[in-house]
Amino acid sequence: SDKSFFSMIAKQIIFLKYFVLSLEKGVEIKYINTIISDLYFLIMSIIKREQRYIYVNIRSIIENSIRMFTGISVEENYLTQDIFDKIKNELGRDEYSLLRSEYRIACNYIHGGKLLEGNLAFVLEECLKKVEMSNKEKNAFYGRICRLIKIFDKEIILHYAEYINGCFHRRKSLMEYLIGKGNVDLLFDILKSK
């Protein structure tokens, strides 16, 4: 499951690299480059079993993706319910629920949540602890992250169809290999409707 998950992340990074090369100078490039970096570090955090850093990267991926789609910079507004509500109408109920749930979990790991109610030695021990997941837990985790990435791929295609079409011009089979046939079909559907 590790190899399969890391392969999916590598494909996502390549897809985003192709995409960022097609964009004109703009804010989106900063967000995409940050997401690419977070995906690399997500792999490293999983390999090193650093639970807190796994969630730091997941939270950053979620935040930068949402900022890219809403156009709201961190200077304008920190991620609040208002920003999540802006994308709620674009997502299905299950997609939105997954996004909010994973964001809450990541924030809890980053900010400590109930963990900080313990004594300092316990908090430090928890922060340094290497994560040990059973195969079942790991597969469930990988499944949720894969679903999140599929949500973001769909949003990228919805918001940047012309750019995606341009950067994968005559290379739709590569796009299909990287992010799946369903996303190529979605791109064609969007382009036909324009």
mmCIF file of C-alpha atoms in Angstrom:
data_model
loop_
_atom_site.group_PDB
_atom_site.id
_atom_site.type_symbol
_atom_site.label_atom_id
_atom_site.label_comp_id
_atom_site.label_asym_id
_atom_site.label_seq_id
_atom_site.Cartn_x
_atom_site.Cartn_y
_atom_site.Cartn_z
ATOM 1 C CA SER A 1 0.000 0.000 0.000
ATOM 2 C CA ASP A 2 2.937 2.361 0.652
ATOM 3 C CA LYS A 3 4.326 1.935 -2.864
ATOM 4 C CA SER A 4 0.903 2.401 -4.430
ATOM 5 C CA PHE A 5 0.238 5.540 -2.381
ATOM 6 C CA PHE A 6 3.673 7.030 -3.072
ATOM 7 C CA SER A 7 3.204 6.283 -6.772
ATOM 8 C CA MET A 8 -0.114 8.173 -6.746
ATOM 9 C CA ILE A 9 1.540 11.130 -4.988
ATOM 10 C CA ALA A 10 4.415 11.094 -7.521
ATOM 11 C CA LYS A 11 1.904 11.148 -10.385
ATOM 12 C CA GLN A 12 0.127 14.068 -8.722
ATOM 13 C CA ILE A 13 3.399 15.974 -8.441
ATOM 14 C CA ILE A 14 4.141 15.399 -12.147
ATOM 15 C CA PHE A 15 0.605 16.503 -13.071
ATOM 16 C CA LEU A 16 1.003 19.696 -11.043
ATOM 17 C CA LYS A 17 4.445 20.345 -12.562
ATOM 18 C CA TYR A 18 2.941 20.175 -16.065
ATOM 19 C CA PHE A 19 0.119 22.444 -14.931
ATOM 20 C CA VAL A 20 2.334 25.069 -13.307
ATOM 21 C CA LEU A 21 4.458 25.300 -16.463
ATOM 22 C CA SER A 22 1.357 26.284 -18.456
ATOM 23 C CA LEU A 23 0.243 29.077 -16.139
ATOM 24 C CA GLU A 24 1.056 32.684 -16.737
ATOM 25 C CA LYS A 25 2.723 34.496 -13.885
ATOM 26 C CA GLY A 26 0.289 34.695 -11.017
ATOM 27 C CA VAL A 27 -0.678 33.778 -7.514
ATOM 28 C CA GLU A 28 -1.730 30.258 -8.517
ATOM 29 C CA ILE A 29 1.900 29.371 -9.205
ATOM 30 C CA LYS A 30 2.822 30.108 -5.584
ATOM 31 C CA TYR A 31 0.012 27.889 -4.323
ATOM 32 C CA ILE A 32 0.811 25.034 -6.690
ATOM 33 C CA ASN A 33 4.525 25.128 -5.894
ATOM 34 C CA THR A 34 3.662 24.993 -2.184
ATOM 35 C CA ILE A 35 1.347 22.017 -2.782
ATOM 36 C CA ILE A 36 4.093 20.231 -4.743
ATOM 37 C CA SER A 37 6.520 20.830 -1.879
ATOM 38 C CA ASP A 38 3.932 19.624 0.657
ATOM 39 C CA LEU A 39 3.378 16.438 -1.339
ATOM 40 C CA TYR A 40 7.134 15.707 -1.311
ATOM 41 C CA PHE A 41 7.310 16.347 2.424
ATOM 42 C CA LEU A 42 4.173 14.278 3.026
ATOM 43 C CA ILE A 43 5.989 11.275 1.575
ATOM 44 C CA MET A 44 9.048 12.008 3.721
ATOM 45 C CA SER A 45 6.940 12.422 6.867
ATOM 46 C CA ILE A 46 5.208 9.109 6.233
ATOM 47 C CA ILE A 47 8.535 7.340 5.661
ATOM 48 C CA LYS A 48 9.932 8.859 8.866
ATOM 49 C CA ARG A 49 6.602 8.154 10.658
ATOM 50 C CA GLU A 50 6.396 11.767 11.899
ATOM 51 C CA GLN A 51 2.716 12.082 12.651
ATOM 52 C CA ARG A 52 2.598 15.801 13.359
ATOM 53 C CA TYR A 53 4.423 16.644 10.134
ATOM 54 C CA ILE A 54 2.145 14.372 8.144
ATOM 55 C CA TYR A 55 -0.746 16.551 9.258
ATOM 56 C CA VAL A 56 1.164 19.820 8.823
ATOM 57 C CA ASN A 57 1.554 18.894 5.151
ATOM 58 C CA ILE A 58 -2.046 17.761 4.757
ATOM 59 C CA ARG A 59 -3.339 20.984 6.267
ATOM 60 C CA SER A 60 -1.092 23.058 4.011
ATOM 61 C CA ILE A 61 -2.260 21.125 0.930
ATOM 62 C CA ILE A 62 -5.902 21.761 1.873
ATOM 63 C CA GLU A 63 -5.339 25.452 2.643
ATOM 64 C CA ASN A 64 -3.346 26.210 -0.497
ATOM 65 C CA SER A 65 -5.795 24.318 -2.706
ATOM 66 C CA ILE A 66 -8.741 26.231 -1.287
ATOM 67 C CA ARG A 67 -6.918 29.539 -1.630
ATOM 68 C CA MET A 68 -6.119 28.736 -5.251
ATOM 69 C CA PHE A 69 -9.770 27.992 -6.058
ATOM 70 C CA THR A 70 -11.290 30.895 -4.117
ATOM 71 C CA GLY A 71 -8.636 33.480 -4.952
ATOM 72 C CA ILE A 72 -8.521 34.558 -1.291
ATOM 73 C CA SER A 73 -4.982 35.144 -0.063
ATOM 74 C CA VAL A 74 -3.784 34.602 3.484
ATOM 75 C CA GLU A 75 -3.425 38.392 3.823
ATOM 76 C CA GLU A 76 -7.098 38.861 2.983
ATOM 77 C CA ASN A 77 -8.500 36.195 5.243
ATOM 78 C CA TYR A 78 -7.272 33.233 7.228
ATOM 79 C CA LEU A 79 -9.166 30.017 6.438
ATOM 80 C CA THR A 80 -12.498 30.316 8.164
ATOM 81 C CA GLN A 81 -15.932 28.815 7.730
ATOM 82 C CA ASP A 82 -16.688 31.619 5.224
ATOM 83 C CA ILE A 83 -13.956 30.409 2.876
ATOM 84 C CA PHE A 84 -15.039 26.788 3.202
ATOM 85 C CA ASP A 85 -18.600 27.909 2.430
ATOM 86 C CA LYS A 86 -17.387 29.464 -0.840
ATOM 87 C CA ILE A 87 -16.416 26.053 -2.192
ATOM 88 C CA LYS A 88 -19.219 24.105 -0.514
ATOM 89 C CA ASN A 89 -21.563 24.611 -3.477
ATOM 90 C CA GLU A 90 -18.979 23.217 -5.910
ATOM 91 C CA LEU A 91 -18.485 20.019 -3.935
ATOM 92 C CA GLY A 92 -20.773 17.123 -3.224
ATOM 93 C CA ARG A 93 -21.876 16.615 0.367
ATOM 94 C CA ASP A 94 -19.474 13.691 0.886
ATOM 95 C CA GLU A 95 -16.573 15.583 -0.679
ATOM 96 C CA TYR A 96 -17.186 18.638 1.480
ATOM 97 C CA SER A 97 -17.566 16.501 4.596
ATOM 98 C CA LEU A 98 -14.255 14.720 3.907
ATOM 99 C CA LEU A 99 -12.465 18.023 3.292
ATOM 100 C CA ARG A 100 -13.751 19.591 6.530
ATOM 101 C CA SER A 101 -13.073 16.438 8.537
ATOM 102 C CA GLU A 102 -9.473 16.059 7.338
ATOM 103 C CA TYR A 103 -8.865 19.769 7.922
ATOM 104 C CA ARG A 104 -10.174 19.519 11.501
ATOM 105 C CA ILE A 105 -8.045 16.434 12.202
ATOM 106 C CA ALA A 106 -4.941 18.164 10.807
ATOM 107 C CA CYS A 107 -5.596 21.323 12.842
ATOM 108 C CA ASN A 108 -6.013 19.259 15.992
ATOM 109 C CA TYR A 109 -2.599 17.636 15.459
ATOM 110 C CA ILE A 110 -0.981 20.967 14.699
ATOM 111 C CA HIS A 111 -2.534 23.022 17.497
ATOM 112 C CA GLY A 112 -2.515 20.225 20.037
ATOM 113 C CA GLY A 113 -6.211 20.205 20.921
ATOM 114 C CA LYS A 114 -6.811 18.147 24.062
ATOM 115 C CA LEU A 115 -3.183 17.021 23.951
ATOM 116 C CA LEU A 116 -2.071 20.364 25.410
ATOM 117 C CA GLU A 117 -4.179 19.787 28.505
ATOM 118 C CA GLY A 118 -1.587 17.208 29.676
ATOM 119 C CA ASN A 119 1.713 17.931 31.398
ATOM 120 C CA LEU A 120 4.699 19.210 29.441
ATOM 121 C CA ALA A 121 6.594 15.898 29.453
ATOM 122 C CA PHE A 122 3.569 14.077 28.034
ATOM 123 C CA VAL A 123 3.092 16.719 25.315
ATOM 124 C CA LEU A 124 6.771 16.515 24.315
ATOM 125 C CA GLU A 125 6.638 12.714 24.282
ATOM 126 C CA GLU A 126 3.538 12.761 22.055
ATOM 127 C CA CYS A 127 5.174 15.213 19.625
ATOM 128 C CA LEU A 128 8.285 13.030 19.299
ATOM 129 C CA LYS A 129 6.402 9.736 19.076
ATOM 130 C CA LYS A 130 6.671 7.887 15.776
ATOM 131 C CA VAL A 131 3.307 6.900 14.384
ATOM 132 C CA GLU A 132 2.577 3.191 14.219
ATOM 133 C CA MET A 133 -0.491 2.428 12.119
ATOM 134 C CA SER A 134 -1.924 -0.968 11.453
ATOM 135 C CA ASN A 135 -2.330 -1.913 7.789
ATOM 136 C CA LYS A 136 -6.072 -1.288 8.118
ATOM 137 C CA GLU A 137 -5.519 2.219 9.581
ATOM 138 C CA LYS A 138 -2.856 3.019 6.997
ATOM 139 C CA ASN A 139 -5.061 1.914 4.100
ATOM 140 C CA ALA A 140 -7.966 3.983 5.440
ATOM 141 C CA PHE A 141 -5.665 7.006 5.792
ATOM 142 C CA TYR A 142 -4.252 6.545 2.283
ATOM 143 C CA GLY A 143 -7.783 6.172 0.930
ATOM 144 C CA ARG A 144 -8.904 9.470 2.495
ATOM 145 C CA ILE A 145 -5.873 11.351 1.186
ATOM 146 C CA CYS A 146 -6.358 9.875 -2.302
ATOM 147 C CA ARG A 147 -9.994 11.019 -2.229
ATOM 148 C CA LEU A 148 -8.878 14.524 -1.160
ATOM 149 C CA ILE A 149 -6.430 14.701 -4.046
ATOM 150 C CA LYS A 150 -9.154 13.568 -6.470
ATOM 151 C CA ILE A 151 -11.350 16.399 -5.180
ATOM 152 C CA PHE A 152 -8.543 18.881 -5.825
ATOM 153 C CA ASP A 153 -7.892 17.458 -9.308
ATOM 154 C CA LYS A 154 -11.562 17.907 -10.162
ATOM 155 C CA GLU A 155 -11.478 21.497 -8.896
ATOM 156 C CA ILE A 156 -8.318 22.268 -10.881
ATOM 157 C CA ILE A 157 -10.023 21.003 -14.024
ATOM 158 C CA LEU A 158 -13.216 22.949 -13.289
ATOM 159 C CA HIS A 159 -11.336 26.201 -12.648
ATOM 160 C CA TYR A 160 -8.492 25.878 -15.167
ATOM 161 C CA ALA A 161 -9.829 23.718 -18.013
ATOM 162 C CA GLU A 162 -8.216 25.799 -20.774
ATOM 163 C CA TYR A 163 -4.798 25.703 -19.114
ATOM 164 C CA ILE A 164 -5.042 21.971 -18.441
ATOM 165 C CA ASN A 165 -6.073 21.381 -22.041
ATOM 166 C CA GLY A 166 -3.108 23.439 -23.234
ATOM 167 C CA CYS A 167 -0.483 21.802 -21.067
ATOM 168 C CA PHE A 168 -1.704 18.318 -22.021
ATOM 169 C CA HIS A 169 -2.316 19.185 -25.688
ATOM 170 C CA ARG A 170 -1.801 15.944 -27.637
ATOM 171 C CA ARG A 171 -0.872 14.273 -24.344
ATOM 172 C CA LYS A 172 -4.265 13.299 -22.945
ATOM 173 C CA SER A 173 -3.027 9.721 -22.498
ATOM 174 C CA LEU A 174 -0.326 11.088 -20.169
ATOM 175 C CA MET A 175 -2.955 13.087 -18.290
ATOM 176 C CA GLU A 176 -5.065 9.936 -17.986
ATOM 177 C CA TYR A 177 -2.079 7.995 -16.629
ATOM 178 C CA LEU A 178 -1.346 10.722 -14.067
ATOM 179 C CA ILE A 179 -4.833 11.557 -12.756
ATOM 180 C CA GLY A 180 -7.259 9.077 -14.292
ATOM 181 C CA LYS A 181 -9.684 8.682 -17.172
ATOM 182 C CA GLY A 182 -12.530 10.292 -15.240
ATOM 183 C CA ASN A 183 -10.658 13.577 -15.068
ATOM 184 C CA VAL A 184 -9.852 13.497 -18.795
ATOM 185 C CA ASP A 185 -13.557 12.882 -19.490
ATOM 186 C CA LEU A 186 -14.443 15.791 -17.176
ATOM 187 C CA LEU A 187 -12.043 18.051 -19.086
ATOM 188 C CA PHE A 188 -13.628 17.077 -22.430
ATOM 189 C CA ASP A 189 -17.124 17.670 -21.006
ATOM 190 C CA ILE A 190 -16.145 21.150 -19.805
ATOM 191 C CA LEU A 191 -14.498 22.048 -23.110
ATOM 192 C CA LYS A 192 -17.553 20.835 -25.089
ATOM 193 C CA SER A 193 -19.869 22.999 -22.988
ATOM 194 C CA LYS A 194 -17.907 26.187 -23.735
#
